[in-house]
Amino acid sequence: MRPTRLAAAATARLAEAGVPSARFDAEVLLAEALGIDRGRLPIADDATVAQANAYEALIARRAAREPLQHILGRAYFGPLTLAVGPGVFVPRPETELLAAWAARQVGRGAAIVDLCAGSGALGLYLAATVPAARVVLVERDPDALAYLRRNAAGAGPEVTVLDADVRDPGLPDRLTGLLGTVDLVVSNPPYVPDGAPLDREAAADPALALFSGADGLDLMRDLAPLAARLLAGGGAVGVEHDDSNGAGTAELLRAAGFGGVTEHRDLAGRPRYVTGRMET
């Protein structure tokens, strides 16, 4: 059967199931089943029976609202291809705005810490784009750590994975070599208020990576002073947040001693991340 016909039928099926990006997902999964790049679909050979059956199985999973990235086993983030799946937060394209901002704040050889690193999207983006960057990726969840270590494996000796909880009062003692020497701290922490509604794909992310108290700021209350200690010698911080708690995030950074605190919006105009600086 012609790939274009398969994709058209699958697009209709996914749209009926409520998938918001039905055509894109149908084409990506068809390219996966055929073993080709998505851009080659218009000129691809007819699908074999085996390929059509494989495609049907993929579409059935997506129609059941399994996240596309879980089906593929990977997510794209800037120049990175990250291993993802059940047990780790799937990075969103909107977070690339924070990553790009962060990369502009530092130069060659910068010391960078990614708190609540998850899959490693932010820290590994910076390791790939900031020359000779020294990056520490901090994550506490064992399931997420498995993906993080896999993603960081090829990043080189200047990238370190640390199994640690940002809320642990003893963590600064484990970071004594970094306190006051870091140039940049980034984080996409759990920030969704408890009980907030989620779409079906977002609900597939681990709760540990999503929720953070009644206002979504419980973890941020520990993260802000930790970031301040790491940046005591001067440097920048950038933290993503929920649509509803940008002002609260900004206030917590100010309370921790950061100046120049600025709230940023994404391309859709939604509050997305907050930045600040620690001056010497």
PDB file of C-alpha atoms in Angstrom:
ATOM      1  CA  MET A   1       0.000   0.000   0.000  1.00  0.00           C
ATOM      2  CA  ARG A   2       1.174   3.528  -0.752  1.00  0.00           C
ATOM      3  CA  PRO A   3       2.692   5.246   2.297  1.00  0.00           C
ATOM      4  CA  THR A   4       0.659   8.387   1.626  1.00  0.00           C
ATOM      5  CA  ARG A   5      -2.588   6.391   1.913  1.00  0.00           C
ATOM      6  CA  LEU A   6      -1.431   4.710   5.093  1.00  0.00           C
ATOM      7  CA  ALA A   7      -0.512   8.071   6.618  1.00  0.00           C
ATOM      8  CA  ALA A   8      -3.837   9.649   5.634  1.00  0.00           C
ATOM      9  CA  ALA A   9      -5.848   6.859   7.242  1.00  0.00           C
ATOM     10  CA  ALA A  10      -3.700   6.938  10.363  1.00  0.00           C
ATOM     11  CA  THR A  11      -4.002  10.724  10.628  1.00  0.00           C
ATOM     12  CA  ALA A  12      -7.787  10.449  10.646  1.00  0.00           C
ATOM     13  CA  ARG A  13      -7.642   7.724  13.285  1.00  0.00           C
ATOM     14  CA  LEU A  14      -5.343   9.707  15.552  1.00  0.00           C
ATOM     15  CA  ALA A  15      -7.397  12.865  15.150  1.00  0.00           C
ATOM     16  CA  GLU A  16     -10.518  10.938  16.146  1.00  0.00           C
ATOM     17  CA  ALA A  17      -8.648   9.719  19.234  1.00  0.00           C
ATOM     18  CA  GLY A  18      -7.904  13.320  20.223  1.00  0.00           C
ATOM     19  CA  VAL A  19      -4.206  13.382  19.394  1.00  0.00           C
ATOM     20  CA  PRO A  20      -3.425  17.096  18.873  1.00  0.00           C
ATOM     21  CA  SER A  21      -0.589  16.543  16.373  1.00  0.00           C
ATOM     22  CA  ALA A  22      -2.263  13.738  14.433  1.00  0.00           C
ATOM     23  CA  ARG A  23      -0.664  14.243  11.006  1.00  0.00           C
ATOM     24  CA  PHE A  24       2.841  14.806  12.352  1.00  0.00           C
ATOM     25  CA  ASP A  25       2.659  11.758  14.628  1.00  0.00           C
ATOM     26  CA  ALA A  26       1.203   9.576  11.862  1.00  0.00           C
ATOM     27  CA  GLU A  27       4.051  10.505   9.537  1.00  0.00           C
ATOM     28  CA  VAL A  28       6.777  10.089  12.157  1.00  0.00           C
ATOM     29  CA  LEU A  29       5.514   6.637  13.054  1.00  0.00           C
ATOM     30  CA  LEU A  30       5.203   5.643   9.407  1.00  0.00           C
ATOM     31  CA  ALA A  31       8.796   6.687   8.797  1.00  0.00           C
ATOM     32  CA  GLU A  32       9.746   4.582  11.829  1.00  0.00           C
ATOM     33  CA  ALA A  33       7.913   1.533  10.464  1.00  0.00           C
ATOM     34  CA  LEU A  34       9.491   1.949   7.031  1.00  0.00           C
ATOM     35  CA  GLY A  35      12.967   2.673   8.392  1.00  0.00           C
ATOM     36  CA  ILE A  36      13.352   5.953   6.496  1.00  0.00           C
ATOM     37  CA  ASP A  37      13.460   9.676   7.227  1.00  0.00           C
ATOM     38  CA  ARG A  38      10.086  11.383   7.397  1.00  0.00           C
ATOM     39  CA  GLY A  39      11.021  13.671   4.504  1.00  0.00           C
ATOM     40  CA  ARG A  40      11.284  10.664   2.167  1.00  0.00           C
ATOM     41  CA  LEU A  41       7.695   9.512   2.690  1.00  0.00           C
ATOM     42  CA  PRO A  42       6.347  11.067  -0.555  1.00  0.00           C
ATOM     43  CA  ILE A  43       8.852   9.078  -2.633  1.00  0.00           C
ATOM     44  CA  ALA A  44       8.974   5.904  -0.547  1.00  0.00           C
ATOM     45  CA  ASP A  45       8.261   2.479  -2.030  1.00  0.00           C
ATOM     46  CA  ASP A  46       5.004   0.748  -1.197  1.00  0.00           C
ATOM     47  CA  ALA A  47       4.857  -0.651   2.315  1.00  0.00           C
ATOM     48  CA  THR A  48       5.201  -4.406   2.646  1.00  0.00           C
ATOM     49  CA  VAL A  49       2.611  -6.372   4.588  1.00  0.00           C
ATOM     50  CA  ALA A  50       5.039  -6.660   7.482  1.00  0.00           C
ATOM     51  CA  GLN A  51       5.668  -2.907   7.464  1.00  0.00           C
ATOM     52  CA  ALA A  52       1.944  -2.127   7.296  1.00  0.00           C
ATOM     53  CA  ASN A  53       1.296  -4.445  10.228  1.00  0.00           C
ATOM     54  CA  ALA A  54       4.104  -2.853  12.231  1.00  0.00           C
ATOM     55  CA  TYR A  55       2.667   0.567  11.461  1.00  0.00           C
ATOM     56  CA  GLU A  56      -0.784  -0.523  12.588  1.00  0.00           C
ATOM     57  CA  ALA A  57       0.673  -1.579  15.932  1.00  0.00           C
ATOM     58  CA  LEU A  58       2.422   1.767  16.380  1.00  0.00           C
ATOM     59  CA  ILE A  59      -0.709   3.734  15.510  1.00  0.00           C
ATOM     60  CA  ALA A  60      -2.784   1.663  17.935  1.00  0.00           C
ATOM     61  CA  ARG A  61      -0.414   2.631  20.732  1.00  0.00           C
ATOM     62  CA  ARG A  62      -0.539   6.325  19.826  1.00  0.00           C
ATOM     63  CA  ALA A  63      -4.339   6.251  19.470  1.00  0.00           C
ATOM     64  CA  ALA A  64      -4.384   4.972  23.054  1.00  0.00           C
ATOM     65  CA  ARG A  65      -2.493   8.209  23.870  1.00  0.00           C
ATOM     66  CA  GLU A  66       0.828   6.614  24.687  1.00  0.00           C
ATOM     67  CA  PRO A  67       3.317   9.467  24.235  1.00  0.00           C
ATOM     68  CA  LEU A  68       5.020   9.513  20.858  1.00  0.00           C
ATOM     69  CA  GLN A  69       8.436   9.702  22.528  1.00  0.00           C
ATOM     70  CA  HIS A  70       7.716   6.570  24.572  1.00  0.00           C
ATOM     71  CA  ILE A  71       6.792   4.689  21.419  1.00  0.00           C
ATOM     72  CA  LEU A  72       9.963   5.798  19.675  1.00  0.00           C
ATOM     73  CA  GLY A  73      12.139   5.495  22.773  1.00  0.00           C
ATOM     74  CA  ARG A  74      13.719   8.862  22.086  1.00  0.00           C
ATOM     75  CA  ALA A  75      13.114  12.611  22.194  1.00  0.00           C
ATOM     76  CA  TYR A  76      14.832  15.382  20.283  1.00  0.00           C
ATOM     77  CA  PHE A  77      16.084  18.441  22.162  1.00  0.00           C
ATOM     78  CA  GLY A  78      18.174  20.959  20.254  1.00  0.00           C
ATOM     79  CA  PRO A  79      21.151  19.013  18.874  1.00  0.00           C
ATOM     80  CA  LEU A  80      20.462  16.045  21.156  1.00  0.00           C
ATOM     81  CA  THR A  81      18.706  12.723  20.697  1.00  0.00           C
ATOM     82  CA  LEU A  82      17.800  11.573  24.197  1.00  0.00           C
ATOM     83  CA  ALA A  83      16.704   8.144  25.360  1.00  0.00           C
ATOM     84  CA  VAL A  84      13.338   8.481  27.133  1.00  0.00           C
ATOM     85  CA  GLY A  85      10.475   6.262  28.208  1.00  0.00           C
ATOM     86  CA  PRO A  86       8.281   5.433  31.183  1.00  0.00           C
ATOM     87  CA  GLY A  87      10.018   6.636  34.345  1.00  0.00           C
ATOM     88  CA  VAL A  88      11.576   9.852  33.059  1.00  0.00           C
ATOM     89  CA  PHE A  89      10.140  13.247  32.156  1.00  0.00           C
ATOM     90  CA  VAL A  90       9.965  13.817  28.395  1.00  0.00           C
ATOM     91  CA  PRO A  91      11.637  17.162  27.553  1.00  0.00           C
ATOM     92  CA  ARG A  92       9.394  19.704  25.825  1.00  0.00           C
ATOM     93  CA  PRO A  93      10.406  21.944  22.919  1.00  0.00           C
ATOM     94  CA  GLU A  94       9.547  25.022  25.011  1.00  0.00           C
ATOM     95  CA  THR A  95      12.418  24.223  27.356  1.00  0.00           C
ATOM     96  CA  GLU A  96      14.844  24.845  24.490  1.00  0.00           C
ATOM     97  CA  LEU A  97      14.225  28.567  25.087  1.00  0.00           C
ATOM     98  CA  LEU A  98      15.746  28.258  28.553  1.00  0.00           C
ATOM     99  CA  ALA A  99      18.593  26.132  27.174  1.00  0.00           C
ATOM    100  CA  ALA A 100      19.401  28.720  24.507  1.00  0.00           C
ATOM    101  CA  TRP A 101      19.295  31.543  27.066  1.00  0.00           C
ATOM    102  CA  ALA A 102      21.624  29.582  29.343  1.00  0.00           C
ATOM    103  CA  ALA A 103      24.149  28.913  26.584  1.00  0.00           C
ATOM    104  CA  ARG A 104      24.440  32.672  25.992  1.00  0.00           C
ATOM    105  CA  GLN A 105      25.368  33.382  29.600  1.00  0.00           C
ATOM    106  CA  VAL A 106      28.692  31.544  29.767  1.00  0.00           C
ATOM    107  CA  GLY A 107      31.860  31.011  27.801  1.00  0.00           C
ATOM    108  CA  ARG A 108      34.454  28.353  27.232  1.00  0.00           C
ATOM    109  CA  GLY A 109      35.197  26.094  30.189  1.00  0.00           C
ATOM    110  CA  ALA A 110      32.206  27.211  32.232  1.00  0.00           C
ATOM    111  CA  ALA A 111      31.191  25.222  35.309  1.00  0.00           C
ATOM    112  CA  ILE A 112      27.493  24.324  35.022  1.00  0.00           C
ATOM    113  CA  VAL A 113      25.103  22.477  37.326  1.00  0.00           C
ATOM    114  CA  ASP A 114      21.754  21.063  36.163  1.00  0.00           C
ATOM    115  CA  LEU A 115      19.530  20.437  39.187  1.00  0.00           C
ATOM    116  CA  CYS A 116      16.686  17.909  38.817  1.00  0.00           C
ATOM    117  CA  ALA A 117      18.297  16.867  35.543  1.00  0.00           C
ATOM    118  CA  GLY A 118      15.850  14.112  34.523  1.00  0.00           C
ATOM    119  CA  SER A 119      16.877  12.883  31.081  1.00  0.00           C
ATOM    120  CA  GLY A 120      19.716  15.426  31.084  1.00  0.00           C
ATOM    121  CA  ALA A 121      18.186  17.680  28.441  1.00  0.00           C
ATOM    122  CA  LEU A 122      19.363  21.034  29.802  1.00  0.00           C
ATOM    123  CA  GLY A 123      22.787  20.025  31.061  1.00  0.00           C
ATOM    124  CA  LEU A 124      23.666  17.895  28.045  1.00  0.00           C
ATOM    125  CA  TYR A 125      22.469  20.654  25.680  1.00  0.00           C
ATOM    126  CA  LEU A 126      24.945  22.971  27.396  1.00  0.00           C
ATOM    127  CA  ALA A 127      27.693  20.343  27.311  1.00  0.00           C
ATOM    128  CA  ALA A 128      27.132  20.101  23.557  1.00  0.00           C
ATOM    129  CA  THR A 129      26.970  23.849  22.861  1.00  0.00           C
ATOM    130  CA  VAL A 130      29.350  25.495  25.356  1.00  0.00           C
ATOM    131  CA  PRO A 131      32.970  24.652  24.464  1.00  0.00           C
ATOM    132  CA  ALA A 132      34.812  22.654  27.144  1.00  0.00           C
ATOM    133  CA  ALA A 133      31.939  23.096  29.606  1.00  0.00           C
ATOM    134  CA  ARG A 134      32.177  21.174  32.877  1.00  0.00           C
ATOM    135  CA  VAL A 135      28.675  19.942  33.676  1.00  0.00           C
ATOM    136  CA  VAL A 136      27.271  18.243  36.782  1.00  0.00           C
ATOM    137  CA  LEU A 137      23.838  16.618  36.381  1.00  0.00           C
ATOM    138  CA  VAL A 138      21.967  16.120  39.678  1.00  0.00           C
ATOM    139  CA  GLU A 139      19.017  13.709  39.824  1.00  0.00           C
ATOM    140  CA  ARG A 140      17.400  11.719  42.649  1.00  0.00           C
ATOM    141  CA  ASP A 141      14.911   9.348  40.998  1.00  0.00           C
ATOM    142  CA  PRO A 142      16.380   5.879  40.257  1.00  0.00           C
ATOM    143  CA  ASP A 143      14.281   5.393  37.113  1.00  0.00           C
ATOM    144  CA  ALA A 144      15.259   8.786  35.718  1.00  0.00           C
ATOM    145  CA  LEU A 145      18.890   8.168  36.661  1.00  0.00           C
ATOM    146  CA  ALA A 146      18.990   5.107  34.419  1.00  0.00           C
ATOM    147  CA  TYR A 147      18.036   7.252  31.408  1.00  0.00           C
ATOM    148  CA  LEU A 148      20.310  10.094  32.523  1.00  0.00           C
ATOM    149  CA  ARG A 149      23.361   7.861  32.745  1.00  0.00           C
ATOM    150  CA  ARG A 150      22.580   6.372  29.355  1.00  0.00           C
ATOM    151  CA  ASN A 151      22.245   9.818  27.781  1.00  0.00           C
ATOM    152  CA  ALA A 152      25.376  11.153  29.465  1.00  0.00           C
ATOM    153  CA  ALA A 153      27.516   8.131  28.606  1.00  0.00           C
ATOM    154  CA  GLY A 154      28.918   9.601  25.402  1.00  0.00           C
ATOM    155  CA  ALA A 155      29.201  13.198  26.584  1.00  0.00           C
ATOM    156  CA  GLY A 156      32.818  12.958  27.704  1.00  0.00           C
ATOM    157  CA  PRO A 157      34.752  13.134  30.984  1.00  0.00           C
ATOM    158  CA  GLU A 158      33.687  16.712  31.730  1.00  0.00           C
ATOM    159  CA  VAL A 159      30.102  15.554  32.355  1.00  0.00           C
ATOM    160  CA  THR A 160      29.303  14.040  35.753  1.00  0.00           C
ATOM    161  CA  VAL A 161      26.081  12.429  36.967  1.00  0.00           C
ATOM    162  CA  LEU A 162      25.345  12.834  40.676  1.00  0.00           C
ATOM    163  CA  ASP A 163      22.711  10.708  42.419  1.00  0.00           C
ATOM    164  CA  ALA A 164      21.370  13.261  44.901  1.00  0.00           C
ATOM    165  CA  ASP A 165      18.236  15.007  46.150  1.00  0.00           C
ATOM    166  CA  VAL A 166      18.122  18.807  45.921  1.00  0.00           C
ATOM    167  CA  ARG A 167      16.139  18.804  49.181  1.00  0.00           C
ATOM    168  CA  ASP A 168      18.800  16.862  51.116  1.00  0.00           C
ATOM    169  CA  PRO A 169      20.366  19.171  53.742  1.00  0.00           C
ATOM    170  CA  GLY A 170      23.590  17.213  53.361  1.00  0.00           C
ATOM    171  CA  LEU A 171      23.905  17.850  49.629  1.00  0.00           C
ATOM    172  CA  PRO A 172      26.055  21.005  49.975  1.00  0.00           C
ATOM    173  CA  ASP A 173      28.599  18.880  51.862  1.00  0.00           C
ATOM    174  CA  ARG A 174      28.818  16.631  48.785  1.00  0.00           C
ATOM    175  CA  LEU A 175      29.279  19.685  46.572  1.00  0.00           C
ATOM    176  CA  THR A 176      31.997  21.444  48.575  1.00  0.00           C
ATOM    177  CA  GLY A 177      34.254  21.571  45.535  1.00  0.00           C
ATOM    178  CA  LEU A 178      31.559  23.402  43.600  1.00  0.00           C
ATOM    179  CA  LEU A 179      30.145  25.841  46.147  1.00  0.00           C
ATOM    180  CA  GLY A 180      30.988  29.346  45.013  1.00  0.00           C
ATOM    181  CA  THR A 181      32.787  28.159  41.874  1.00  0.00           C
ATOM    182  CA  VAL A 182      29.860  27.500  39.521  1.00  0.00           C
ATOM    183  CA  ASP A 183      29.134  29.876  36.629  1.00  0.00           C
ATOM    184  CA  LEU A 184      25.614  28.719  35.759  1.00  0.00           C
ATOM    185  CA  VAL A 185      22.785  26.767  37.377  1.00  0.00           C
ATOM    186  CA  VAL A 186      19.827  25.541  35.327  1.00  0.00           C
ATOM    187  CA  SER A 187      16.802  23.519  36.310  1.00  0.00           C
ATOM    188  CA  ASN A 188      13.520  22.206  34.991  1.00  0.00           C
ATOM    189  CA  PRO A 189      12.269  20.957  38.363  1.00  0.00           C
ATOM    190  CA  PRO A 190       8.931  19.472  39.386  1.00  0.00           C
ATOM    191  CA  TYR A 191       6.628  22.513  39.426  1.00  0.00           C
ATOM    192  CA  VAL A 192       3.022  21.478  38.806  1.00  0.00           C
ATOM    193  CA  PRO A 193       0.652  22.284  41.698  1.00  0.00           C
ATOM    194  CA  ASP A 194      -0.813  19.179  43.323  1.00  0.00           C
ATOM    195  CA  GLY A 195      -4.117  18.210  41.733  1.00  0.00           C
ATOM    196  CA  ALA A 196      -3.681  20.347  38.603  1.00  0.00           C
ATOM    197  CA  PRO A 197      -5.303  18.786  35.516  1.00  0.00           C
ATOM    198  CA  LEU A 198      -2.971  17.211  32.964  1.00  0.00           C
ATOM    199  CA  ASP A 199      -3.484  16.054  29.397  1.00  0.00           C
ATOM    200  CA  ARG A 200      -3.106  12.330  28.838  1.00  0.00           C
ATOM    201  CA  GLU A 201       0.427  12.526  27.470  1.00  0.00           C
ATOM    202  CA  ALA A 202       1.682  14.697  30.340  1.00  0.00           C
ATOM    203  CA  ALA A 203       0.069  12.317  32.827  1.00  0.00           C
ATOM    204  CA  ALA A 204       2.401   9.599  31.497  1.00  0.00           C
ATOM    205  CA  ASP A 205       5.374  11.456  32.994  1.00  0.00           C
ATOM    206  CA  PRO A 206       6.373  10.291  36.492  1.00  0.00           C
ATOM    207  CA  ALA A 207       4.555  12.150  39.272  1.00  0.00           C
ATOM    208  CA  LEU A 208       7.899  12.691  41.008  1.00  0.00           C
ATOM    209  CA  ALA A 209       8.983  14.857  38.065  1.00  0.00           C
ATOM    210  CA  LEU A 210       5.724  16.804  37.908  1.00  0.00           C
ATOM    211  CA  PHE A 211       4.176  17.749  41.222  1.00  0.00           C
ATOM    212  CA  SER A 212       5.615  19.981  43.929  1.00  0.00           C
ATOM    213  CA  GLY A 213       3.090  20.908  46.588  1.00  0.00           C
ATOM    214  CA  ALA A 214      -0.063  22.997  46.639  1.00  0.00           C
ATOM    215  CA  ASP A 215       1.468  25.899  44.715  1.00  0.00           C
ATOM    216  CA  GLY A 216       4.042  23.914  42.722  1.00  0.00           C
ATOM    217  CA  LEU A 217       6.922  25.647  44.510  1.00  0.00           C
ATOM    218  CA  ASP A 218       7.835  23.250  47.318  1.00  0.00           C
ATOM    219  CA  LEU A 219      11.013  22.003  45.639  1.00  0.00           C
ATOM    220  CA  MET A 220      11.885  25.506  44.435  1.00  0.00           C
ATOM    221  CA  ARG A 221      12.040  26.608  48.075  1.00  0.00           C
ATOM    222  CA  ASP A 222      15.038  24.304  48.515  1.00  0.00           C
ATOM    223  CA  LEU A 223      16.472  24.770  45.034  1.00  0.00           C
ATOM    224  CA  ALA A 224      16.793  28.577  45.155  1.00  0.00           C
ATOM    225  CA  PRO A 225      19.095  28.756  48.220  1.00  0.00           C
ATOM    226  CA  LEU A 226      21.148  25.809  46.914  1.00  0.00           C
ATOM    227  CA  ALA A 227      21.631  27.606  43.597  1.00  0.00           C
ATOM    228  CA  ALA A 228      22.675  30.723  45.509  1.00  0.00           C
ATOM    229  CA  ARG A 229      25.369  28.785  47.364  1.00  0.00           C
ATOM    230  CA  LEU A 230      26.651  27.229  44.151  1.00  0.00           C
ATOM    231  CA  LEU A 231      26.808  30.670  42.530  1.00  0.00           C
ATOM    232  CA  ALA A 232      28.201  32.547  45.529  1.00  0.00           C
ATOM    233  CA  GLY A 233      31.206  33.547  43.436  1.00  0.00           C
ATOM    234  CA  GLY A 234      28.944  35.133  40.821  1.00  0.00           C
ATOM    235  CA  GLY A 235      26.953  33.666  37.960  1.00  0.00           C
ATOM    236  CA  ALA A 236      23.534  33.103  36.433  1.00  0.00           C
ATOM    237  CA  VAL A 237      20.525  30.924  37.221  1.00  0.00           C
ATOM    238  CA  GLY A 238      17.622  29.898  34.996  1.00  0.00           C
ATOM    239  CA  VAL A 239      14.613  27.892  36.188  1.00  0.00           C
ATOM    240  CA  GLU A 240      11.504  26.708  34.333  1.00  0.00           C
ATOM    241  CA  HIS A 241       8.135  26.947  36.100  1.00  0.00           C
ATOM    242  CA  ASP A 242       4.410  26.337  35.785  1.00  0.00           C
ATOM    243  CA  ASP A 243       2.239  28.920  34.029  1.00  0.00           C
ATOM    244  CA  SER A 244       0.744  29.796  37.402  1.00  0.00           C
ATOM    245  CA  ASN A 245       3.856  30.350  39.491  1.00  0.00           C
ATOM    246  CA  GLY A 246       6.299  32.564  37.596  1.00  0.00           C
ATOM    247  CA  ALA A 247       5.921  35.388  40.108  1.00  0.00           C
ATOM    248  CA  GLY A 248       6.398  32.974  43.000  1.00  0.00           C
ATOM    249  CA  THR A 249       9.541  31.546  41.398  1.00  0.00           C
ATOM    250  CA  ALA A 250      10.902  35.054  40.869  1.00  0.00           C
ATOM    251  CA  GLU A 251      10.232  35.977  44.502  1.00  0.00           C
ATOM    252  CA  LEU A 252      12.024  32.867  45.774  1.00  0.00           C
ATOM    253  CA  LEU A 253      15.094  33.745  43.695  1.00  0.00           C
ATOM    254  CA  ARG A 254      15.086  37.296  45.053  1.00  0.00           C
ATOM    255  CA  ALA A 255      14.745  35.977  48.600  1.00  0.00           C
ATOM    256  CA  ALA A 256      17.788  33.751  48.003  1.00  0.00           C
ATOM    257  CA  GLY A 257      19.854  36.821  47.071  1.00  0.00           C
ATOM    258  CA  PHE A 258      19.636  36.890  43.281  1.00  0.00           C
ATOM    259  CA  GLY A 259      19.476  40.205  41.472  1.00  0.00           C
ATOM    260  CA  GLY A 260      18.300  41.086  37.996  1.00  0.00           C
ATOM    261  CA  VAL A 261      15.492  38.570  38.334  1.00  0.00           C
ATOM    262  CA  THR A 262      13.511  38.441  35.085  1.00  0.00           C
ATOM    263  CA  GLU A 263      10.396  36.520  34.067  1.00  0.00           C
ATOM    264  CA  HIS A 264      10.391  35.163  30.485  1.00  0.00           C
ATOM    265  CA  ARG A 265       7.569  33.958  28.232  1.00  0.00           C
ATOM    266  CA  ASP A 266       7.597  31.241  25.581  1.00  0.00           C
ATOM    267  CA  LEU A 267       6.694  31.693  21.913  1.00  0.00           C
ATOM    268  CA  ALA A 268       3.006  31.249  22.739  1.00  0.00           C
ATOM    269  CA  GLY A 269       3.185  34.058  25.275  1.00  0.00           C
ATOM    270  CA  ARG A 270       2.913  31.815  28.333  1.00  0.00           C
ATOM    271  CA  PRO A 271       5.103  32.427  31.405  1.00  0.00           C
ATOM    272  CA  ARG A 272       7.881  29.869  31.024  1.00  0.00           C
ATOM    273  CA  TYR A 273      11.095  30.499  32.979  1.00  0.00           C
ATOM    274  CA  VAL A 274      12.781  32.908  35.372  1.00  0.00           C
ATOM    275  CA  THR A 275      16.409  34.013  35.368  1.00  0.00           C
ATOM    276  CA  GLY A 276      18.647  35.917  37.770  1.00  0.00           C
ATOM    277  CA  ARG A 277      22.232  36.688  38.627  1.00  0.00           C
ATOM    278  CA  MET A 278      24.360  36.389  41.720  1.00  0.00           C
ATOM    279  CA  GLU A 279      26.867  39.203  41.909  1.00  0.00           C
ATOM    280  CA  THR A 280      30.156  38.944  43.792  1.00  0.00           C
TER     281      THR A 280
END
